PDB file of N, CA and C in Angstrom:
ATOM      1  N   MET A 175     305.802  54.883  37.014  1.00  0.00           N
ATOM      2  CA  MET A 175     305.185  53.817  36.228  1.00  0.00           C
ATOM      3  C   MET A 175     304.364  54.404  35.073  1.00  0.00           C
ATOM      4  N   MET A 176     303.537  55.396  35.369  1.00  0.00           N
ATOM      5  CA  MET A 176     302.701  56.019  34.346  1.00  0.00           C
ATOM      6  C   MET A 176     303.571  56.718  33.300  1.00  0.00           C
ATOM      7  N   LYS A 177     304.664  57.362  33.766  1.00  0.00           N
ATOM      8  CA  LYS A 177     305.580  58.034  32.841  1.00  0.00           C
ATOM      9  C   LYS A 177     306.170  57.033  31.860  1.00  0.00           C
ATOM     10  N   ASN A 178     306.548  55.869  32.349  1.00  0.00           N
ATOM     11  CA  ASN A 178     307.134  54.831  31.494  1.00  0.00           C
ATOM     12  C   ASN A 178     306.148  54.373  30.423  1.00  0.00           C
ATOM     13  N   ILE A 179     304.899  54.218  30.806  1.00  0.00           N
ATOM     14  CA  ILE A 179     303.867  53.795  29.850  1.00  0.00           C
ATOM     15  C   ILE A 179     303.692  54.850  28.764  1.00  0.00           C
ATOM     16  N   ILE A 180     303.646  56.111  29.165  1.00  0.00           N
ATOM     17  CA  ILE A 180     303.490  57.210  28.201  1.00  0.00           C
ATOM     18  C   ILE A 180     304.686  57.256  27.252  1.00  0.00           C
ATOM     19  N   VAL A 181     305.884  57.104  27.773  1.00  0.00           N
ATOM     20  CA  VAL A 181     307.089  57.119  26.932  1.00  0.00           C
ATOM     21  C   VAL A 181     307.050  55.964  25.931  1.00  0.00           C
ATOM     22  N   VAL A 182     306.670  54.781  26.386  1.00  0.00           N
ATOM     23  CA  VAL A 182     306.595  53.612  25.497  1.00  0.00           C
ATOM     24  C   VAL A 182     305.550  53.847  24.400  1.00  0.00           C
ATOM     25  N   LEU A 183     304.389  54.397  24.772  1.00  0.00           N
ATOM     26  CA  LEU A 183     303.344  54.670  23.785  1.00  0.00           C
ATOM     27  C   LEU A 183     303.811  55.711  22.766  1.00  0.00           C
ATOM     28  N   LEU A 184     304.471  56.762  23.225  1.00  0.00           N
ATOM     29  CA  LEU A 184     304.980  57.783  22.310  1.00  0.00           C
ATOM     30  C   LEU A 184     306.011  57.209  21.346  1.00  0.00           C
ATOM     31  N   LEU A 185     306.935  56.413  21.861  1.00  0.00           N
ATOM     32  CA  LEU A 185     307.956  55.804  21.007  1.00  0.00           C
ATOM     33  C   LEU A 185     307.328  54.850  19.993  1.00  0.00           C
ATOM     34  N   THR A 186     306.316  54.131  20.407  1.00  0.00           N
ATOM     35  CA  THR A 186     305.612  53.222  19.498  1.00  0.00           C
ATOM     36  C   THR A 186     304.937  54.009  18.383  1.00  0.00           C
ATOM     37  N   PHE A 187     304.264  55.104  18.754  1.00  0.00           N
ATOM     38  CA  PHE A 187     303.576  55.942  17.774  1.00  0.00           C
ATOM     39  C   PHE A 187     304.570  56.541  16.778  1.00  0.00           C
ATOM     40  N   VAL A 188     305.688  57.062  17.267  1.00  0.00           N
ATOM     41  CA  VAL A 188     306.720  57.637  16.401  1.00  0.00           C
ATOM     42  C   VAL A 188     307.261  56.564  15.468  1.00  0.00           C
ATOM     43  N   GLY A 189     307.466  55.376  15.967  1.00  0.00           N
ATOM     44  CA  GLY A 189     307.940  54.263  15.141  1.00  0.00           C
ATOM     45  C   GLY A 189     306.986  53.943  14.012  1.00  0.00           C
ATOM     46  N   PHE A 190     305.683  53.919  14.300  1.00  0.00           N
ATOM     47  CA  PHE A 190     304.687  53.649  13.262  1.00  0.00           C
ATOM     48  C   PHE A 190     304.654  54.776  12.239  1.00  0.00           C
ATOM     49  N   THR A 191     304.776  56.018  12.665  1.00  0.00           N
ATOM     50  CA  THR A 191     304.766  57.161  11.763  1.00  0.00           C
ATOM     51  C   THR A 191     305.944  57.097  10.801  1.00  0.00           C
ATOM     52  N   VAL A 192     307.118  56.820  11.308  1.00  0.00           N
ATOM     53  CA  VAL A 192     308.314  56.718  10.464  1.00  0.00           C
ATOM     54  C   VAL A 192     308.151  55.562   9.481  1.00  0.00           C
ATOM     55  N   GLN A 193     307.627  54.453   9.954  1.00  0.00           N
ATOM     56  CA  GLN A 193     307.445  53.283   9.099  1.00  0.00           C
ATOM     57  C   GLN A 193     306.448  53.602   7.976  1.00  0.00           C
ATOM     58  N   ALA A 194     305.386  54.325   8.272  1.00  0.00           N
ATOM     59  CA  ALA A 194     304.392  54.696   7.261  1.00  0.00           C
ATOM     60  C   ALA A 194     305.017  55.589   6.201  1.00  0.00           C
ATOM     61  N   GLN A 195     305.863  56.545   6.599  1.00  0.00           N
ATOM     62  CA  GLN A 195     306.532  57.421   5.652  1.00  0.00           C
ATOM     63  C   GLN A 195     307.461  56.638   4.741  1.00  0.00           C
ATOM     64  N   GLU A 196     308.173  55.666   5.314  1.00  0.00           N
ATOM     65  CA  GLU A 196     309.103  54.863   4.528  1.00  0.00           C
ATOM     66  C   GLU A 196     308.374  53.991   3.519  1.00  0.00           C
ATOM     67  N   GLY A 197     307.112  53.666   3.772  1.00  0.00           N
ATOM     68  CA  GLY A 197     306.331  52.824   2.879  1.00  0.00           C
ATOM     69  C   GLY A 197     305.900  53.534   1.606  1.00  0.00           C
ATOM     70  N   LYS A 198     306.039  54.852   1.559  1.00  0.00           N
ATOM     71  CA  LYS A 198     305.642  55.620   0.382  1.00  0.00           C
ATOM     72  C   LYS A 198     306.846  55.795  -0.538  1.00  0.00           C
ATOM     73  N   ASN A 199     306.653  55.433  -1.788  1.00  0.00           N
ATOM     74  CA  ASN A 199     307.713  55.417  -2.782  1.00  0.00           C
ATOM     75  C   ASN A 199     307.976  56.821  -3.337  1.00  0.00           C
ATOM     76  N   LYS A 200     309.245  57.154  -3.553  1.00  0.00           N
ATOM     77  CA  LYS A 200     309.603  58.466  -4.094  1.00  0.00           C
ATOM     78  C   LYS A 200     309.546  58.500  -5.618  1.00  0.00           C
ATOM     79  N   ASN A 201     309.489  57.343  -6.261  1.00  0.00           N
ATOM     80  CA  ASN A 201     309.467  57.276  -7.727  1.00  0.00           C
ATOM     81  C   ASN A 201     308.471  56.227  -8.203  1.00  0.00           C
ATOM     82  N   VAL A 202     307.191  56.481  -7.945  1.00  0.00           N
ATOM     83  CA  VAL A 202     306.177  55.511  -8.330  1.00  0.00           C
ATOM     84  C   VAL A 202     305.678  55.852  -9.743  1.00  0.00           C
ATOM     85  N   LYS A 203     305.501  54.836 -10.577  1.00  0.00           N
ATOM     86  CA  LYS A 203     304.970  55.043 -11.930  1.00  0.00           C
ATOM     87  C   LYS A 203     303.448  54.932 -11.867  1.00  0.00           C
ATOM     88  N   VAL A 204     302.781  55.914 -12.476  1.00  0.00           N
ATOM     89  CA  VAL A 204     301.325  55.976 -12.460  1.00  0.00           C
ATOM     90  C   VAL A 204     300.859  56.206 -13.895  1.00  0.00           C
ATOM     91  N   GLU A 205     299.727  55.614 -14.231  1.00  0.00           N
ATOM     92  CA  GLU A 205     299.151  55.795 -15.568  1.00  0.00           C
ATOM     93  C   GLU A 205     297.640  55.832 -15.439  1.00  0.00           C
ATOM     94  N   PHE A 206     296.999  56.798 -16.109  1.00  0.00           N
ATOM     95  CA  PHE A 206     295.541  56.836 -16.168  1.00  0.00           C
ATOM     96  C   PHE A 206     295.091  57.655 -17.379  1.00  0.00           C
ATOM     97  N   HIS A 207     293.830  57.510 -17.741  1.00  0.00           N
ATOM     98  CA  HIS A 207     293.232  58.189 -18.893  1.00  0.00           C
ATOM     99  C   HIS A 207     292.941  59.654 -18.558  1.00  0.00           C
ATOM    100  N   VAL A 208     293.257  60.539 -19.501  1.00  0.00           N
ATOM    101  CA  VAL A 208     292.899  61.959 -19.402  1.00  0.00           C
ATOM    102  C   VAL A 208     292.344  62.380 -20.759  1.00  0.00           C
ATOM    103  N   SER A 209     291.125  62.931 -20.789  1.00  0.00           N
ATOM    104  CA  SER A 209     290.499  63.329 -22.045  1.00  0.00           C
ATOM    105  C   SER A 209     291.171  64.556 -22.639  1.00  0.00           C
ATOM    106  N   GLY A 210     291.358  64.519 -23.962  1.00  0.00           N
ATOM    107  CA  GLY A 210     291.940  65.620 -24.701  1.00  0.00           C
ATOM    108  C   GLY A 210     292.047  65.255 -26.161  1.00  0.00           C
ATOM    109  N   ASN A 211     292.441  66.223 -27.006  1.00  0.00           N
ATOM    110  CA  ASN A 211     292.449  65.996 -28.449  1.00  0.00           C
ATOM    111  C   ASN A 211     293.756  66.256 -29.178  1.00  0.00           C
ATOM    112  N   CYS A 212     294.531  67.239 -28.724  1.00  0.00           N
ATOM    113  CA  CYS A 212     295.573  67.770 -29.604  1.00  0.00           C
ATOM    114  C   CYS A 212     296.856  68.140 -28.847  1.00  0.00           C
ATOM    115  N   GLU A 213     297.791  68.749 -29.574  1.00  0.00           N
ATOM    116  CA  GLU A 213     299.059  69.189 -28.980  1.00  0.00           C
ATOM    117  C   GLU A 213     298.833  70.261 -27.903  1.00  0.00           C
ATOM    118  N   MET A 214     297.849  71.144 -28.118  1.00  0.00           N
ATOM    119  CA  MET A 214     297.550  72.150 -27.082  1.00  0.00           C
ATOM    120  C   MET A 214     297.074  71.467 -25.804  1.00  0.00           C
ATOM    121  N   CYS A 215     296.264  70.426 -25.957  1.00  0.00           N
ATOM    122  CA  CYS A 215     295.806  69.651 -24.796  1.00  0.00           C
ATOM    123  C   CYS A 215     297.004  69.018 -24.098  1.00  0.00           C
ATOM    124  N   LYS A 216     297.915  68.438 -24.883  1.00  0.00           N
ATOM    125  CA  LYS A 216     299.104  67.784 -24.332  1.00  0.00           C
ATOM    126  C   LYS A 216     299.869  68.766 -23.450  1.00  0.00           C
ATOM    127  N   LYS A 217     300.120  69.965 -23.965  1.00  0.00           N
ATOM    128  CA  LYS A 217     300.862  70.977 -23.194  1.00  0.00           C
ATOM    129  C   LYS A 217     300.121  71.345 -21.915  1.00  0.00           C
ATOM    130  N   ARG A 218     298.801  71.546 -22.025  1.00  0.00           N
ATOM    131  CA  ARG A 218     298.000  71.950 -20.869  1.00  0.00           C
ATOM    132  C   ARG A 218     297.938  70.853 -19.820  1.00  0.00           C
ATOM    133  N   ILE A 219     297.745  69.608 -20.252  1.00  0.00           N
ATOM    134  CA  ILE A 219     297.652  68.467 -19.334  1.00  0.00           C
ATOM    135  C   ILE A 219     298.975  68.276 -18.595  1.00  0.00           C
ATOM    136  N   GLU A 220     300.075  68.291 -19.338  1.00  0.00           N
ATOM    137  CA  GLU A 220     301.380  68.102 -18.709  1.00  0.00           C
ATOM    138  C   GLU A 220     301.720  69.262 -17.776  1.00  0.00           C
ATOM    139  N   LYS A 221     301.368  70.482 -18.174  1.00  0.00           N
ATOM    140  CA  LYS A 221     301.610  71.655 -17.312  1.00  0.00           C
ATOM    141  C   LYS A 221     300.805  71.534 -16.012  1.00  0.00           C
ATOM    142  N   ALA A 222     299.542  71.115 -16.129  1.00  0.00           N
ATOM    143  CA  ALA A 222     298.691  70.951 -14.936  1.00  0.00           C
ATOM    144  C   ALA A 222     299.257  69.873 -14.014  1.00  0.00           C
ATOM    145  N   ALA A 223     299.757  68.783 -14.599  1.00  0.00           N
ATOM    146  CA  ALA A 223     300.342  67.709 -13.783  1.00  0.00           C
ATOM    147  C   ALA A 223     301.590  68.217 -13.063  1.00  0.00           C
ATOM    148  N   PHE A 224     302.460  68.926 -13.793  1.00  0.00           N
ATOM    149  CA  PHE A 224     303.692  69.446 -13.193  1.00  0.00           C
ATOM    150  C   PHE A 224     303.423  70.534 -12.146  1.00  0.00           C
ATOM    151  N   SER A 225     302.224  71.130 -12.166  1.00  0.00           N
ATOM    152  CA  SER A 225     301.897  72.157 -11.170  1.00  0.00           C
ATOM    153  C   SER A 225     301.722  71.554  -9.776  1.00  0.00           C
ATOM    154  N   VAL A 226     301.584  70.242  -9.709  1.00  0.00           N
ATOM    155  CA  VAL A 226     301.409  69.541  -8.431  1.00  0.00           C
ATOM    156  C   VAL A 226     302.786  69.137  -7.901  1.00  0.00           C
ATOM    157  N   SER A 227     303.095  69.595  -6.698  1.00  0.00           N
ATOM    158  CA  SER A 227     304.367  69.245  -6.064  1.00  0.00           C
ATOM    159  C   SER A 227     304.474  67.737  -5.903  1.00  0.00           C
ATOM    160  N   GLY A 228     305.593  67.174  -6.330  1.00  0.00           N
ATOM    161  CA  GLY A 228     305.796  65.736  -6.224  1.00  0.00           C
ATOM    162  C   GLY A 228     305.709  65.019  -7.560  1.00  0.00           C
ATOM    163  N   VAL A 229     305.214  65.722  -8.606  1.00  0.00           N
ATOM    164  CA  VAL A 229     305.189  65.130  -9.946  1.00  0.00           C
ATOM    165  C   VAL A 229     306.557  65.352 -10.572  1.00  0.00           C
ATOM    166  N   LYS A 230     307.238  64.262 -10.879  1.00  0.00           N
ATOM    167  CA  LYS A 230     308.601  64.345 -11.416  1.00  0.00           C
ATOM    168  C   LYS A 230     308.628  64.239 -12.931  1.00  0.00           C
ATOM    169  N   SER A 231     307.677  63.516 -13.498  1.00  0.00           N
ATOM    170  CA  SER A 231     307.626  63.323 -14.941  1.00  0.00           C
ATOM    171  C   SER A 231     306.167  63.212 -15.353  1.00  0.00           C
ATOM    172  N   ALA A 232     305.818  63.840 -16.483  1.00  0.00           N
ATOM    173  CA  ALA A 232     304.455  63.774 -17.006  1.00  0.00           C
ATOM    174  C   ALA A 232     304.529  63.708 -18.524  1.00  0.00           C
ATOM    175  N   ASN A 233     303.893  62.695 -19.101  1.00  0.00           N
ATOM    176  CA  ASN A 233     303.903  62.536 -20.546  1.00  0.00           C
ATOM    177  C   ASN A 233     302.533  62.028 -20.977  1.00  0.00           C
ATOM    178  N   TRP A 234     301.769  62.891 -21.678  1.00  0.00           N
ATOM    179  CA  TRP A 234     300.431  62.531 -22.147  1.00  0.00           C
ATOM    180  C   TRP A 234     300.512  62.129 -23.612  1.00  0.00           C
ATOM    181  N   HIS A 235     299.909  60.994 -23.955  1.00  0.00           N
ATOM    182  CA  HIS A 235     299.925  60.472 -25.320  1.00  0.00           C
ATOM    183  C   HIS A 235     298.583  60.755 -25.992  1.00  0.00           C
ATOM    184  N   ILE A 236     298.624  61.495 -27.087  1.00  0.00           N
ATOM    185  CA  ILE A 236     297.402  61.879 -27.806  1.00  0.00           C
ATOM    186  C   ILE A 236     296.639  60.648 -28.296  1.00  0.00           C
ATOM    187  N   ASP A 237     297.353  59.683 -28.886  1.00  0.00           N
ATOM    188  CA  ASP A 237     296.688  58.530 -29.490  1.00  0.00           C
ATOM    189  C   ASP A 237     295.957  57.648 -28.481  1.00  0.00           C
ATOM    190  N   SER A 238     296.516  57.460 -27.313  1.00  0.00           N
ATOM    191  CA  SER A 238     295.888  56.583 -26.309  1.00  0.00           C
ATOM    192  C   SER A 238     295.171  57.367 -25.213  1.00  0.00           C
ATOM    193  N   THR A 239     295.361  58.668 -25.161  1.00  0.00           N
ATOM    194  CA  THR A 239     294.878  59.577 -24.099  1.00  0.00           C
ATOM    195  C   THR A 239     295.315  59.115 -22.713  1.00  0.00           C
ATOM    196  N   ALA A 240     296.452  58.440 -22.648  1.00  0.00           N
ATOM    197  CA  ALA A 240     296.993  57.981 -21.362  1.00  0.00           C
ATOM    198  C   ALA A 240     298.043  58.986 -20.876  1.00  0.00           C
ATOM    199  N   LEU A 241     297.989  59.285 -19.596  1.00  0.00           N
ATOM    200  CA  LEU A 241     298.990  60.137 -18.961  1.00  0.00           C
ATOM    201  C   LEU A 241     299.900  59.240 -18.135  1.00  0.00           C
ATOM    202  N   TYR A 242     301.199  59.302 -18.442  1.00  0.00           N
ATOM    203  CA  TYR A 242     302.200  58.522 -17.725  1.00  0.00           C
ATOM    204  C   TYR A 242     302.968  59.458 -16.805  1.00  0.00           C
ATOM    205  N   LEU A 243     303.004  59.110 -15.528  1.00  0.00           N
ATOM    206  CA  LEU A 243     303.630  59.961 -14.525  1.00  0.00           C
ATOM    207  C   LEU A 243     304.665  59.188 -13.715  1.00  0.00           C
ATOM    208  N   ILE A 244     305.628  59.940 -13.200  1.00  0.00           N
ATOM    209  CA  ILE A 244     306.481  59.448 -12.120  1.00  0.00           C
ATOM    210  C   ILE A 244     306.243  60.413 -10.970  1.00  0.00           C
ATOM    211  N   VAL A 245     305.852  59.858  -9.821  1.00  0.00           N
ATOM    212  CA  VAL A 245     305.357  60.662  -8.710  1.00  0.00           C
ATOM    213  C   VAL A 245     306.069  60.293  -7.413  1.00  0.00           C
ATOM    214  N   ASN A 246     306.330  61.302  -6.592  1.00  0.00           N
ATOM    215  CA  ASN A 246     306.817  61.089  -5.232  1.00  0.00           C
ATOM    216  C   ASN A 246     305.586  60.984  -4.338  1.00  0.00           C
ATOM    217  N   GLU A 247     305.273  59.776  -3.884  1.00  0.00           N
ATOM    218  CA  GLU A 247     304.081  59.543  -3.057  1.00  0.00           C
ATOM    219  C   GLU A 247     304.161  60.222  -1.692  1.00  0.00           C
ATOM    220  N   GLN A 248     305.362  60.646  -1.291  1.00  0.00           N
ATOM    221  CA  GLN A 248     305.492  61.346  -0.016  1.00  0.00           C
ATOM    222  C   GLN A 248     304.995  62.786  -0.134  1.00  0.00           C
ATOM    223  N   LYS A 249     304.851  63.281  -1.378  1.00  0.00           N
ATOM    224  CA  LYS A 249     304.439  64.671  -1.585  1.00  0.00           C
ATOM    225  C   LYS A 249     303.044  64.824  -2.165  1.00  0.00           C
ATOM    226  N   THR A 250     302.542  63.828  -2.886  1.00  0.00           N
ATOM    227  CA  THR A 250     301.225  63.964  -3.513  1.00  0.00           C
ATOM    228  C   THR A 250     300.602  62.595  -3.755  1.00  0.00           C
ATOM    229  N   ASP A 251     299.389  62.604  -4.290  1.00  0.00           N
ATOM    230  CA  ASP A 251     298.704  61.367  -4.648  1.00  0.00           C
ATOM    231  C   ASP A 251     297.944  61.574  -5.957  1.00  0.00           C
ATOM    232  N   VAL A 252     297.442  60.495  -6.514  1.00  0.00           N
ATOM    233  CA  VAL A 252     296.769  60.538  -7.812  1.00  0.00           C
ATOM    234  C   VAL A 252     295.551  61.460  -7.770  1.00  0.00           C
ATOM    235  N   ALA A 253     294.773  61.410  -6.706  1.00  0.00           N
ATOM    236  CA  ALA A 253     293.561  62.235  -6.613  1.00  0.00           C
ATOM    237  C   ALA A 253     293.889  63.727  -6.718  1.00  0.00           C
ATOM    238  N   THR A 254     294.975  64.160  -6.098  1.00  0.00           N
ATOM    239  CA  THR A 254     295.383  65.567  -6.157  1.00  0.00           C
ATOM    240  C   THR A 254     295.756  65.960  -7.582  1.00  0.00           C
ATOM    241  N   ILE A 255     296.455  65.091  -8.271  1.00  0.00           N
ATOM    242  CA  ILE A 255     296.847  65.353  -9.658  1.00  0.00           C
ATOM    243  C   ILE A 255     295.601  65.415 -10.543  1.00  0.00           C
ATOM    244  N   GLN A 256     294.678  64.493 -10.352  1.00  0.00           N
ATOM    245  CA  GLN A 256     293.456  64.472 -11.156  1.00  0.00           C
ATOM    246  C   GLN A 256     292.602  65.720 -10.921  1.00  0.00           C
ATOM    247  N   LYS A 257     292.599  66.254  -9.708  1.00  0.00           N
ATOM    248  CA  LYS A 257     291.875  67.501  -9.426  1.00  0.00           C
ATOM    249  C   LYS A 257     292.506  68.669 -10.172  1.00  0.00           C
ATOM    250  N   ALA A 258     293.843  68.699 -10.240  1.00  0.00           N
ATOM    251  CA  ALA A 258     294.548  69.762 -10.973  1.00  0.00           C
ATOM    252  C   ALA A 258     294.229  69.682 -12.467  1.00  0.00           C
ATOM    253  N   LEU A 259     294.154  68.471 -13.000  1.00  0.00           N
ATOM    254  CA  LEU A 259     293.802  68.286 -14.406  1.00  0.00           C
ATOM    255  C   LEU A 259     292.368  68.744 -14.677  1.00  0.00           C
ATOM    256  N   ALA A 260     291.470  68.430 -13.763  1.00  0.00           N
ATOM    257  CA  ALA A 260     290.071  68.848 -13.905  1.00  0.00           C
ATOM    258  C   ALA A 260     289.961  70.366 -13.879  1.00  0.00           C
ATOM    259  N   LYS A 261     290.738  71.009 -13.009  1.00  0.00           N
ATOM    260  CA  LYS A 261     290.732  72.481 -12.929  1.00  0.00           C
ATOM    261  C   LYS A 261     291.217  73.087 -14.248  1.00  0.00           C
ATOM    262  N   ALA A 262     292.098  72.363 -14.957  1.00  0.00           N
ATOM    263  CA  ALA A 262     292.600  72.819 -16.258  1.00  0.00           C
ATOM    264  C   ALA A 262     291.611  72.503 -17.387  1.00  0.00           C
ATOM    265  N   GLY A 263     290.514  71.804 -17.055  1.00  0.00           N
ATOM    266  CA  GLY A 263     289.467  71.532 -18.036  1.00  0.00           C
ATOM    267  C   GLY A 263     289.434  70.122 -18.579  1.00  0.00           C
ATOM    268  N   HIS A 264     290.243  69.236 -18.051  1.00  0.00           N
ATOM    269  CA  HIS A 264     290.343  67.877 -18.599  1.00  0.00           C
ATOM    270  C   HIS A 264     289.820  66.822 -17.630  1.00  0.00           C
ATOM    271  N   ASP A 265     288.889  65.999 -18.132  1.00  0.00           N
ATOM    272  CA  ASP A 265     288.352  64.880 -17.354  1.00  0.00           C
ATOM    273  C   ASP A 265     289.400  63.768 -17.285  1.00  0.00           C
ATOM    274  N   SER A 266     289.410  63.059 -16.167  1.00  0.00           N
ATOM    275  CA  SER A 266     290.279  61.893 -16.018  1.00  0.00           C
ATOM    276  C   SER A 266     289.474  60.786 -15.358  1.00  0.00           C
ATOM    277  N   ASP A 267     290.134  59.655 -15.130  1.00  0.00           N
ATOM    278  CA  ASP A 267     289.451  58.530 -14.497  1.00  0.00           C
ATOM    279  C   ASP A 267     288.871  58.898 -13.132  1.00  0.00           C
ATOM    280  N   GLY A 268     289.545  59.800 -12.413  1.00  0.00           N
ATOM    281  CA  GLY A 268     289.139  60.073 -11.039  1.00  0.00           C
ATOM    282  C   GLY A 268     288.499  61.424 -10.775  1.00  0.00           C
ATOM    283  N   ALA A 269     288.477  62.317 -11.772  1.00  0.00           N
ATOM    284  CA  ALA A 269     287.907  63.653 -11.539  1.00  0.00           C
ATOM    285  C   ALA A 269     287.355  64.214 -12.846  1.00  0.00           C
ATOM    286  N   ARG A 270     286.193  64.824 -12.755  1.00  0.00           N
ATOM    287  CA  ARG A 270     285.544  65.418 -13.925  1.00  0.00           C
ATOM    288  C   ARG A 270     285.652  66.948 -13.813  1.00  0.00           C
ATOM    289  N   ALA A 271     286.030  67.585 -14.915  1.00  0.00           N
ATOM    290  CA  ALA A 271     286.153  69.044 -14.943  1.00  0.00           C
ATOM    291  C   ALA A 271     284.780  69.692 -14.784  1.00  0.00           C
ATOM    292  N   LEU A 272     284.741  70.804 -14.082  1.00  0.00           N
ATOM    293  CA  LEU A 272     283.505  71.585 -13.998  1.00  0.00           C
ATOM    294  C   LEU A 272     283.177  72.132 -15.383  1.00  0.00           C
ATOM    295  N   LYS A 273     281.902  72.367 -15.636  1.00  0.00           N
ATOM    296  CA  LYS A 273     281.481  72.860 -16.948  1.00  0.00           C
ATOM    297  C   LYS A 273     282.196  74.155 -17.302  1.00  0.00           C
ATOM    298  N   GLU A 274     282.337  75.072 -16.336  1.00  0.00           N
ATOM    299  CA  GLU A 274     282.988  76.355 -16.632  1.00  0.00           C
ATOM    300  C   GLU A 274     284.470  76.192 -16.962  1.00  0.00           C
ATOM    301  N   ASP A 275     285.145  75.199 -16.372  1.00  0.00           N
ATOM    302  CA  ASP A 275     286.547  74.937 -16.708  1.00  0.00           C
ATOM    303  C   ASP A 275     286.657  74.288 -18.092  1.00  0.00           C
ATOM    304  N   TYR A 276     285.763  73.356 -18.389  1.00  0.00           N
ATOM    305  CA  TYR A 276     285.734  72.719 -19.711  1.00  0.00           C
ATOM    306  C   TYR A 276     285.442  73.759 -20.794  1.00  0.00           C
ATOM    307  N   ASP A 277     284.485  74.652 -20.530  1.00  0.00           N
ATOM    308  CA  ASP A 277     284.082  75.662 -21.518  1.00  0.00           C
ATOM    309  C   ASP A 277     285.195  76.655 -21.845  1.00  0.00           C
ATOM    310  N   LYS A 278     286.207  76.782 -20.967  1.00  0.00           N
ATOM    311  CA  LYS A 278     287.335  77.688 -21.217  1.00  0.00           C
ATOM    312  C   LYS A 278     288.311  77.123 -22.249  1.00  0.00           C
ATOM    313  N   LEU A 279     288.216  75.819 -22.526  1.00  0.00           N
ATOM    314  CA  LEU A 279     289.121  75.196 -23.484  1.00  0.00           C
ATOM    315  C   LEU A 279     288.865  75.743 -24.885  1.00  0.00           C
ATOM    316  N   HIS A 280     289.934  75.832 -25.695  1.00  0.00           N
ATOM    317  CA  HIS A 280     289.827  76.207 -27.099  1.00  0.00           C
ATOM    318  C   HIS A 280     288.882  75.225 -27.777  1.00  0.00           C
ATOM    319  N   THR A 281     288.176  75.638 -28.823  1.00  0.00           N
ATOM    320  CA  THR A 281     287.186  74.761 -29.466  1.00  0.00           C
ATOM    321  C   THR A 281     287.786  73.439 -29.953  1.00  0.00           C
ATOM    322  N   CYS A 282     289.040  73.464 -30.460  1.00  0.00           N
ATOM    323  CA  CYS A 282     289.639  72.202 -30.918  1.00  0.00           C
ATOM    324  C   CYS A 282     289.996  71.288 -29.741  1.00  0.00           C
ATOM    325  N   CYS A 283     290.072  71.845 -28.546  1.00  0.00           N
ATOM    326  CA  CYS A 283     290.433  71.059 -27.364  1.00  0.00           C
ATOM    327  C   CYS A 283     289.197  70.479 -26.661  1.00  0.00           C
ATOM    328  N   GLN A 284     288.000  70.923 -27.063  1.00  0.00           N
ATOM    329  CA  GLN A 284     286.792  70.441 -26.391  1.00  0.00           C
ATOM    330  C   GLN A 284     286.454  69.044 -26.895  1.00  0.00           C
ATOM    331  N   TYR A 285     286.950  68.072 -26.153  1.00  0.00           N
ATOM    332  CA  TYR A 285     286.760  66.656 -26.447  1.00  0.00           C
ATOM    333  C   TYR A 285     285.314  66.267 -26.163  1.00  0.00           C
ATOM    334  N   GLU A 286     284.904  65.120 -26.693  1.00  0.00           N
ATOM    335  CA  GLU A 286     283.565  64.623 -26.437  1.00  0.00           C
ATOM    336  C   GLU A 286     283.490  64.076 -25.016  1.00  0.00           C
ATOM    337  N   ARG A 287     282.595  64.641 -24.221  1.00  0.00           N
ATOM    338  CA  ARG A 287     282.479  64.226 -22.822  1.00  0.00           C
ATOM    339  C   ARG A 287     281.539  63.042 -22.695  1.00  0.00           C
ATOM    340  N   LYS A 288     281.868  62.164 -21.763  1.00  0.00           N
ATOM    341  CA  LYS A 288     281.043  60.962 -21.534  1.00  0.00           C
ATOM    342  C   LYS A 288     280.023  61.198 -20.462  1.00  0.00           C
TER     343      LYS A 288
END
């Protein structure tokens, strides 16, 4: 009797785990603000985004400072990407670069911080 209960609980847990994985999209479109100024910033921001496993597409627009991504949610999340951008020296909606990372940016790339 106890064995049956344990088996049922294990199967239920496995079922929920599989269902949770299936709920995560492999091609989710994400957009958020990333501070920067120029073409060098564009290259650095996109490179930092692509350094995160699960980022399939990254396109930063200088005029709007918006970063457009296609992301596999089974491999990463927005917070992880924003931390990578901050490490590269760029502030975003969800993460602020450390002063020492910001200070490493070329002078033309040092955007006005809020």
